Coordinates of C-alpha atoms in Angstrom, one line a residue:
M1 CA -2.2 11.4 -54.7
P2 CA -5.3 13.7 -54.7
H3 CA -5.9 15.7 -57.8
T4 CA -6.0 19.5 -57.7
P5 CA -9.6 20.8 -58.1
R6 CA -8.7 22.0 -61.6
I7 CA -7.4 18.6 -62.7
R8 CA -10.3 16.8 -61.0
R9 CA -12.8 18.9 -62.8
R10 CA -11.1 18.4 -66.1
L11 CA -10.7 14.6 -65.6
R12 CA -14.3 14.2 -64.7
T13 CA -15.4 16.2 -67.7
L14 CA -13.1 14.2 -70.0
L15 CA -14.1 10.9 -68.6
T16 CA -17.8 11.7 -68.9
A17 CA -17.1 13.1 -72.4
S18 CA -15.3 9.9 -73.4
L19 CA -18.2 7.7 -72.6
G20 CA -20.6 10.3 -74.0
A21 CA -18.7 10.4 -77.2
L22 CA -18.6 6.7 -77.2
L23 CA -22.4 6.6 -77.0
A24 CA -22.9 9.5 -79.5
F25 CA -20.4 8.0 -82.0
T26 CA -23.1 5.9 -83.6
A27 CA -25.0 8.8 -85.1
A28 CA -22.8 8.6 -88.2
T29 CA -21.4 5.1 -88.1
V30 CA -23.8 2.4 -86.8
P31 CA -25.0 -0.1 -89.4
A32 CA -28.2 -2.1 -89.2
R33 CA -28.1 -4.0 -85.9
A34 CA -27.2 -7.6 -85.9
G35 CA -29.9 -9.5 -87.7
S36 CA -32.4 -6.7 -87.1
G37 CA -33.8 -8.5 -84.1
H38 CA -32.8 -12.0 -85.2
V39 CA -29.9 -14.2 -84.1
V40 CA -27.1 -14.2 -86.6
N41 CA -24.7 -17.1 -86.9
V42 CA -21.7 -16.8 -89.2
G43 CA -19.0 -19.5 -88.8
D44 CA -17.8 -19.7 -85.3
V45 CA -19.5 -16.3 -84.3
T46 CA -23.1 -16.0 -83.2
E47 CA -24.6 -12.6 -82.5
Y48 CA -27.6 -11.9 -80.2
P49 CA -29.4 -8.5 -80.5
L50 CA -30.4 -6.8 -77.3
T51 CA -34.0 -5.7 -76.9
T52 CA -33.5 -1.9 -76.7
P53 CA -31.8 0.0 -79.6
D54 CA -28.7 2.0 -78.8
S55 CA -28.1 0.1 -75.6
Y56 CA -24.3 0.1 -76.0
P57 CA -23.3 -3.0 -74.0
A58 CA -20.1 -1.8 -72.2
G59 CA -19.6 -4.7 -69.8
L60 CA -20.6 -8.3 -69.4
T61 CA -20.0 -11.3 -67.1
A62 CA -21.2 -14.8 -66.4
G63 CA -23.9 -14.8 -63.8
P64 CA -24.5 -17.4 -61.0
D65 CA -27.8 -18.4 -62.7
G66 CA -26.3 -19.7 -66.0
A67 CA -27.0 -16.5 -67.9
V68 CA -24.8 -13.6 -69.3
W69 CA -25.3 -10.3 -67.5
V70 CA -24.7 -7.1 -69.5
A71 CA -24.3 -3.4 -68.5
E72 CA -26.2 -1.3 -71.0
S73 CA -24.5 2.1 -70.8
G74 CA -26.7 3.8 -73.4
V75 CA -30.1 3.0 -71.9
N76 CA -29.3 2.9 -68.2
R77 CA -30.2 -0.8 -67.8
I78 CA -28.8 -4.1 -66.8
A79 CA -29.7 -7.0 -69.2
R80 CA -29.9 -10.7 -68.6
L81 CA -29.1 -12.8 -71.7
T82 CA -29.6 -16.6 -71.7
T83 CA -27.2 -18.7 -73.7
R84 CA -30.0 -19.1 -76.3
G85 CA -30.4 -15.4 -76.7
A86 CA -33.5 -14.6 -74.6
V87 CA -33.2 -11.0 -73.2
T88 CA -34.6 -9.5 -70.0
E89 CA -33.8 -5.9 -69.2
Y90 CA -33.9 -4.1 -65.8
P91 CA -34.0 -0.3 -65.6
L92 CA -31.7 1.4 -63.0
P93 CA -33.2 3.8 -60.4
T94 CA -30.8 6.6 -61.0
P95 CA -31.1 8.3 -64.5
D96 CA -28.1 8.5 -66.8
S97 CA -25.8 6.6 -64.5
F98 CA -23.8 5.0 -67.3
P99 CA -23.3 1.4 -66.0
Q100 CA -20.0 0.0 -67.3
G101 CA -18.1 -2.6 -65.3
I102 CA -20.0 -5.6 -64.0
A103 CA -18.9 -8.6 -61.9
K104 CA -20.4 -11.6 -60.0
G105 CA -20.4 -10.9 -56.3
P106 CA -20.0 -13.3 -53.3
D107 CA -23.7 -13.2 -52.7
R108 CA -25.1 -14.6 -55.9
A109 CA -25.9 -11.1 -57.1
L110 CA -24.2 -9.0 -59.8
W111 CA -22.4 -5.8 -58.9
F112 CA -21.7 -3.0 -61.3
T113 CA -20.3 0.5 -61.6
E114 CA -22.3 3.6 -62.3
G115 CA -19.7 6.0 -63.5
S116 CA -21.5 9.3 -64.0
V117 CA -23.3 9.3 -60.7
G118 CA -20.6 7.8 -58.4
K119 CA -22.4 4.7 -57.3
I120 CA -21.9 1.0 -57.1
G121 CA -25.0 -1.0 -58.0
R122 CA -26.1 -4.5 -57.0
I123 CA -28.8 -6.5 -58.9
T124 CA -30.1 -9.9 -57.9
T125 CA -30.9 -12.6 -60.4
K126 CA -34.5 -11.6 -60.0
G127 CA -33.8 -8.0 -61.0
Q128 CA -34.0 -6.3 -57.7
V129 CA -31.6 -3.3 -57.7
T130 CA -29.8 -1.6 -54.8
E131 CA -27.4 1.3 -55.2
F132 CA -24.6 2.4 -52.9
P133 CA -23.3 6.0 -53.3
L134 CA -19.6 6.5 -53.0
P135 CA -18.3 9.1 -50.5
G136 CA -17.7 12.5 -52.1
T137 CA -17.9 13.4 -55.7
D138 CA -16.0 12.9 -59.0
R139 CA -15.3 9.2 -58.4
F140 CA -16.4 7.9 -61.8
P141 CA -16.1 4.2 -60.9
T142 CA -15.3 2.1 -64.0
G143 CA -13.9 -1.4 -63.5
I144 CA -15.0 -3.8 -60.8
A145 CA -13.9 -7.3 -59.6
L146 CA -14.6 -9.7 -56.7
G147 CA -11.7 -10.0 -54.3
A148 CA -10.6 -13.1 -52.3
D149 CA -11.8 -11.2 -49.2
R150 CA -15.4 -11.3 -50.6
A151 CA -15.4 -7.6 -51.1
L152 CA -15.9 -5.7 -54.4
W153 CA -12.8 -3.8 -55.6
F154 CA -13.2 -1.1 -58.2
T155 CA -11.3 1.7 -59.9
E156 CA -11.9 5.4 -59.4
P157 CA -10.4 7.3 -62.3
G158 CA -11.9 10.5 -61.1
T159 CA -9.9 10.4 -57.8
N160 CA -7.0 8.3 -59.0
S161 CA -7.8 5.6 -56.4
I162 CA -8.8 2.0 -56.0
G163 CA -12.0 1.5 -53.9
R164 CA -13.1 -1.5 -51.8
M165 CA -16.7 -2.1 -50.9
T166 CA -18.2 -4.7 -48.6
T167 CA -21.6 -6.2 -49.4
D168 CA -23.2 -3.9 -46.9
G169 CA -21.9 -0.8 -48.6
R170 CA -18.9 0.1 -46.5
V171 CA -16.2 1.8 -48.6
T172 CA -12.4 2.2 -48.3
E173 CA -10.3 4.1 -50.8
Y174 CA -6.6 3.7 -51.6
P175 CA -4.8 6.4 -53.7
V176 CA -2.6 5.3 -56.6
P177 CA 0.9 6.7 -56.3
T178 CA 1.2 8.0 -59.9
P179 CA -0.8 11.2 -60.3
D180 CA -3.5 11.3 -63.0
S181 CA -2.9 7.7 -63.9
V182 CA -6.6 6.9 -64.6
P183 CA -6.9 3.4 -63.0
Y184 CA -9.3 1.7 -65.4
Y185 CA -10.0 -2.1 -65.2
I186 CA -9.2 -4.4 -62.3
A187 CA -8.9 -8.2 -61.8
A188 CA -8.2 -10.6 -58.9
A189 CA -5.0 -12.7 -58.9
P190 CA -4.7 -16.2 -57.4
D191 CA -2.6 -14.9 -54.4
G192 CA -5.5 -12.6 -53.2
S193 CA -4.1 -9.4 -54.6
L194 CA -5.9 -7.2 -57.1
W195 CA -4.2 -6.0 -60.3
F196 CA -5.3 -3.0 -62.3
T197 CA -4.4 -1.0 -65.5
E198 CA -3.4 2.6 -65.4
L199 CA -4.8 3.9 -68.7
F200 CA -2.8 7.2 -68.8
G201 CA 0.0 6.2 -66.4
G202 CA 1.3 3.5 -68.8
K203 CA 1.6 1.1 -65.8
I204 CA 0.1 -2.0 -64.3
G205 CA -0.7 -1.7 -60.6
R206 CA -1.0 -4.3 -57.9
I207 CA -2.9 -3.7 -54.6
S208 CA -2.7 -6.0 -51.7
R209 CA -5.7 -6.8 -49.5
S210 CA -4.3 -4.3 -47.0
G211 CA -4.2 -1.5 -49.6
S212 CA -0.5 -1.5 -50.4
V213 CA 0.1 -0.5 -54.0
T214 CA 3.0 -1.5 -56.3
E215 CA 3.3 -0.2 -59.9
Y216 CA 5.1 -1.8 -62.8
P217 CA 5.8 0.6 -65.8
L218 CA 5.3 -0.5 -69.4
A219 CA 7.3 0.8 -72.4
N220 CA 6.0 4.3 -71.9
D221 CA 3.1 6.3 -70.6
S222 CA 1.3 6.1 -73.9
A223 CA 0.9 2.3 -73.7
F224 CA -2.7 2.8 -72.8
P225 CA -3.3 -0.6 -70.9
S226 CA -7.0 -1.3 -70.5
G227 CA -8.2 -4.9 -70.0
I228 CA -6.6 -7.2 -67.4
A229 CA -7.2 -10.8 -66.3
A230 CA -5.4 -13.6 -64.5
G231 CA -4.0 -16.3 -66.7
P232 CA -1.1 -18.7 -67.2
G233 CA 2.1 -17.3 -65.7
G234 CA 0.7 -14.1 -64.3
M235 CA -1.7 -11.2 -65.1
W236 CA -2.5 -10.6 -68.8
F237 CA -3.4 -7.2 -70.1
T238 CA -4.1 -5.4 -73.3
A239 CA -2.1 -2.3 -74.4
S240 CA -3.6 -0.6 -77.3
G241 CA -0.9 2.1 -77.5
L242 CA 1.6 -0.7 -78.1
N243 CA -0.7 -2.8 -80.3
A244 CA 0.0 -5.7 -78.0
V245 CA -1.2 -8.2 -75.4
G246 CA 1.1 -8.3 -72.4
R247 CA 1.8 -10.5 -69.4
V248 CA 3.3 -9.4 -66.0
T249 CA 4.5 -11.9 -63.5
A250 CA 4.0 -11.7 -59.7
R251 CA 7.5 -10.2 -59.5
G252 CA 6.8 -7.5 -62.1
A253 CA 8.6 -9.0 -65.2
V254 CA 6.7 -7.8 -68.4
E255 CA 6.5 -9.5 -71.8
L256 CA 4.7 -8.0 -74.7
F257 CA 3.2 -9.9 -77.6
P258 CA 2.3 -7.8 -80.7
V259 CA -1.1 -8.6 -82.2
P260 CA -1.1 -9.5 -85.9
V261 CA -2.9 -6.4 -87.3
P262 CA -1.3 -3.0 -86.4
D263 CA -4.6 -1.1 -85.8
Y264 CA -4.0 -0.1 -82.1
Q265 CA -7.5 -1.1 -80.9
V266 CA -6.9 -4.2 -78.7
Y267 CA -9.1 -3.5 -75.7
D268 CA -10.2 -6.2 -73.2
I269 CA -9.1 -9.7 -72.2
T270 CA -10.3 -12.8 -70.4
R271 CA -9.2 -16.3 -69.6
G272 CA -11.0 -18.9 -71.7
P273 CA -12.3 -22.3 -70.8
D274 CA -9.4 -23.8 -72.7
G275 CA -6.9 -22.1 -70.3
H276 CA -5.7 -19.6 -72.8
M277 CA -6.4 -15.9 -73.0
W278 CA -9.0 -14.4 -75.3
Y279 CA -9.1 -10.7 -76.2
A280 CA -11.3 -8.2 -78.1
V281 CA -10.2 -5.9 -80.8
Q282 CA -12.4 -2.9 -81.5
S283 CA -11.8 -3.0 -85.2
G284 CA -13.6 -6.3 -85.4
R285 CA -11.6 -9.3 -84.2
I286 CA -11.6 -11.7 -81.4
G287 CA -8.1 -13.1 -80.6
R288 CA -6.8 -16.2 -78.7
I289 CA -3.3 -16.1 -77.3
G290 CA -1.6 -19.2 -75.8
H291 CA 0.7 -19.2 -72.8
D292 CA 3.6 -19.2 -75.1
G293 CA 2.4 -16.1 -77.0
A294 CA 1.1 -17.9 -80.1
I295 CA -1.9 -15.9 -81.4
T296 CA -5.0 -16.9 -83.5
E297 CA -7.6 -14.3 -84.5
Y298 CA -11.2 -14.6 -85.7
T299 CA -13.1 -11.9 -87.7
V300 CA -16.5 -10.7 -86.4
P301 CA -18.6 -10.2 -89.5
G302 CA -18.9 -6.4 -90.1
G303 CA -17.0 -6.1 -86.8
E304 CA -15.3 -2.8 -87.4
A305 CA -18.6 -1.0 -87.4
K306 CA -20.0 -3.1 -84.5
V307 CA -16.9 -2.6 -82.1
P308 CA -16.2 -5.7 -80.0
F309 CA -15.7 -4.3 -76.6
N310 CA -15.6 -6.2 -73.2
I311 CA -15.1 -9.9 -73.3
A312 CA -15.8 -12.7 -70.8
T313 CA -16.1 -16.5 -70.6
G314 CA -19.7 -17.4 -70.4
P315 CA -21.6 -19.9 -68.3
D316 CA -21.6 -22.3 -71.4
R317 CA -17.8 -22.3 -71.6
N318 CA -17.7 -20.2 -74.7
I319 CA -16.4 -16.7 -75.2
W320 CA -18.9 -13.8 -75.1
F321 CA -18.3 -10.2 -76.0
G322 CA -20.2 -6.9 -76.3
E323 CA -20.8 -5.4 -79.7
L324 CA -20.9 -1.8 -78.6
L325 CA -22.2 0.0 -81.6
A326 CA -24.5 -2.9 -82.8
S327 CA -26.4 -3.1 -79.5
A328 CA -25.7 -6.9 -79.5
V329 CA -23.7 -9.5 -77.7
G330 CA -21.6 -12.0 -79.6
R331 CA -20.4 -15.5 -78.8
V332 CA -17.4 -17.3 -80.3
Q333 CA -16.9 -21.0 -79.8
A334 CA -13.8 -21.7 -77.8
R335 CA -12.4 -24.2 -80.2
P336 CA -9.0 -23.1 -81.3
G337 CA -8.0 -23.1 -85.0
R338 CA -11.4 -23.1 -86.6
G339 CA -12.3 -20.1 -88.7
A340 CA -8.9 -18.4 -88.0
V341 CA -8.0 -15.4 -90.2
H342 CA -4.7 -14.4 -88.6
T343 CA -2.2 -16.6 -86.9
T344 CA 1.3 -15.6 -85.5
L345 CA 4.0 -17.6 -83.8
P346 CA 5.3 -16.5 -80.4
A347 CA 7.1 -13.2 -80.7
P348 CA 7.6 -11.7 -77.2
V349 CA 9.1 -8.2 -77.1
T350 CA 11.8 -7.5 -74.6
H351 CA 10.6 -5.0 -72.1
P352 CA 12.3 -1.7 -72.8
A353 CA 13.4 0.8 -70.1
P354 CA 10.5 3.2 -69.2
T355 CA 10.5 6.5 -70.9
K356 CA 8.5 9.6 -70.0
H357 CA 5.9 11.0 -72.4
A358 CA 7.3 9.1 -75.4
V359 CA 4.6 8.6 -78.0
P360 CA 4.9 5.3 -79.9
V361 CA 5.1 5.1 -83.6
G362 CA 1.6 4.9 -85.0
H363 CA 0.1 6.9 -82.0
A364 CA -2.1 8.8 -84.5
A365 CA -3.7 5.5 -85.3
L366 CA -5.0 5.0 -81.8
R367 CA -8.7 4.8 -82.3
L368 CA -10.2 3.3 -79.2
R369 CA -13.9 4.0 -79.2
L370 CA -13.6 5.1 -75.6
A371 CA -10.9 7.5 -76.7
P372 CA -12.7 10.5 -78.4
G373 CA -12.9 12.3 -75.0
L374 CA -9.8 10.7 -73.6
E375 CA -7.7 11.8 -76.5
R376 CA -8.1 15.4 -75.5
L377 CA -6.5 14.7 -72.2
V378 CA -3.7 12.7 -74.0
H379 CA -3.0 15.7 -76.3
A380 CA -3.1 18.1 -73.3
R381 CA -0.5 16.0 -71.5
H382 CA 1.8 16.0 -74.5
R383 CA 1.6 19.7 -75.3

C-alpha cells in the first residue's frame, strides 16, 4: 500500500536519521579501535581493524573470491577483507550513499544497497563499481539477497515494498500489504521464495517469485524483527522487541526462543557451517542456537562498546560479524562449546495471538543502535 506524502516524508527522514544517528553515536561512546590497527585475538574471537576510521561496517558477506566483503556505511566504501585480515577499500561514485546490505550475486560480483540515494550497487572482485538508480524517490533500499531466479531482491522501507532487480538493472516492485511495516532484511528460502522482516509491522513476510506476498504476525507489532536467514526447519529471525530468536515454518507456524540475557539487542542471524544458526547481539555477544532451540553465547571482548551488528558465514567456514562502532570485523570460530559464557536449554515460547500496538514488558530497554531515529517513529505510532 503506498504511503501518503506526509508519511513518506516522515519515514524517509526517520530512516535517514536512524542511520545518521547510528553513525554519529560514536562521538561519545567509541573506545579505542580494535588493536589500534593490529589484529586482536582473545579466546575464540579474532578482530580485524578496517583501514579507515569511523567506517561503520553495516553489512558483510562471503565473496566468490574467498574474501569477506563489507559495506562501510560511514565512509561510503566497500571493503574487501582477506581471511588473514588484509584490507582493500573501494570508494563509491555517489557521495553519502550509506551502503548497508550486501550479497553475492549470480555473476561473481557483489551487490549492495545504497539507502540514502536510492540505488543498488554492483562491485566486481577487482573493485569496479556500477550503480543502478531505482525508479522514483524515497526508496531507501536496505536488505538485499540473491533469489533462485538469479535476480537481486531487496527491501524498500521508504515505499513499503519489496524490489526485484535483474543483473541488467531492470526493476519490479511489489507492495507489502501492511501499511508502514518497514520491510527490513530479506533472505532466500530453499523453495525459491524470499522471506523478509517487517521491522515496525511485527510480522515476517514471504514473497513468491511471482510477487505474491503472505504475512505472518508475531506476538505484537513491537516485536521488531530484523535479521532473517534460512535454516533447519524453516526461516530463522531475530526479534529484539521480544528478546528472542524465532523460527517460522513454510506454513507459518512460529516458535520463539528467548536469548539468555534480557537486553533487547539481538539483531542479525545467519546459518553457520555447523548447520546451526548464529546471531549477533549488539550489547556484545555472538550466539549459537541449535535446531532444538539450545543456545550457547560467546562474549566479544569490550563488545558492548563495539556493537556486533551484521553476521555471516565466511569463506573459511567461520562466523564473521561487523563491529559497528569499532570500525572492525570480528571472527568467531564455529566450534560449539568452547569459550561459552551463557548456555540455555531449549525453551520455545508458544506463539500468542496477535495483539495490536501492545508494547512488551521491557520495551524501554530496547536499545538497538539503529533505533535512535527509529524510536521516534515507534513513539509516534504509540501516542
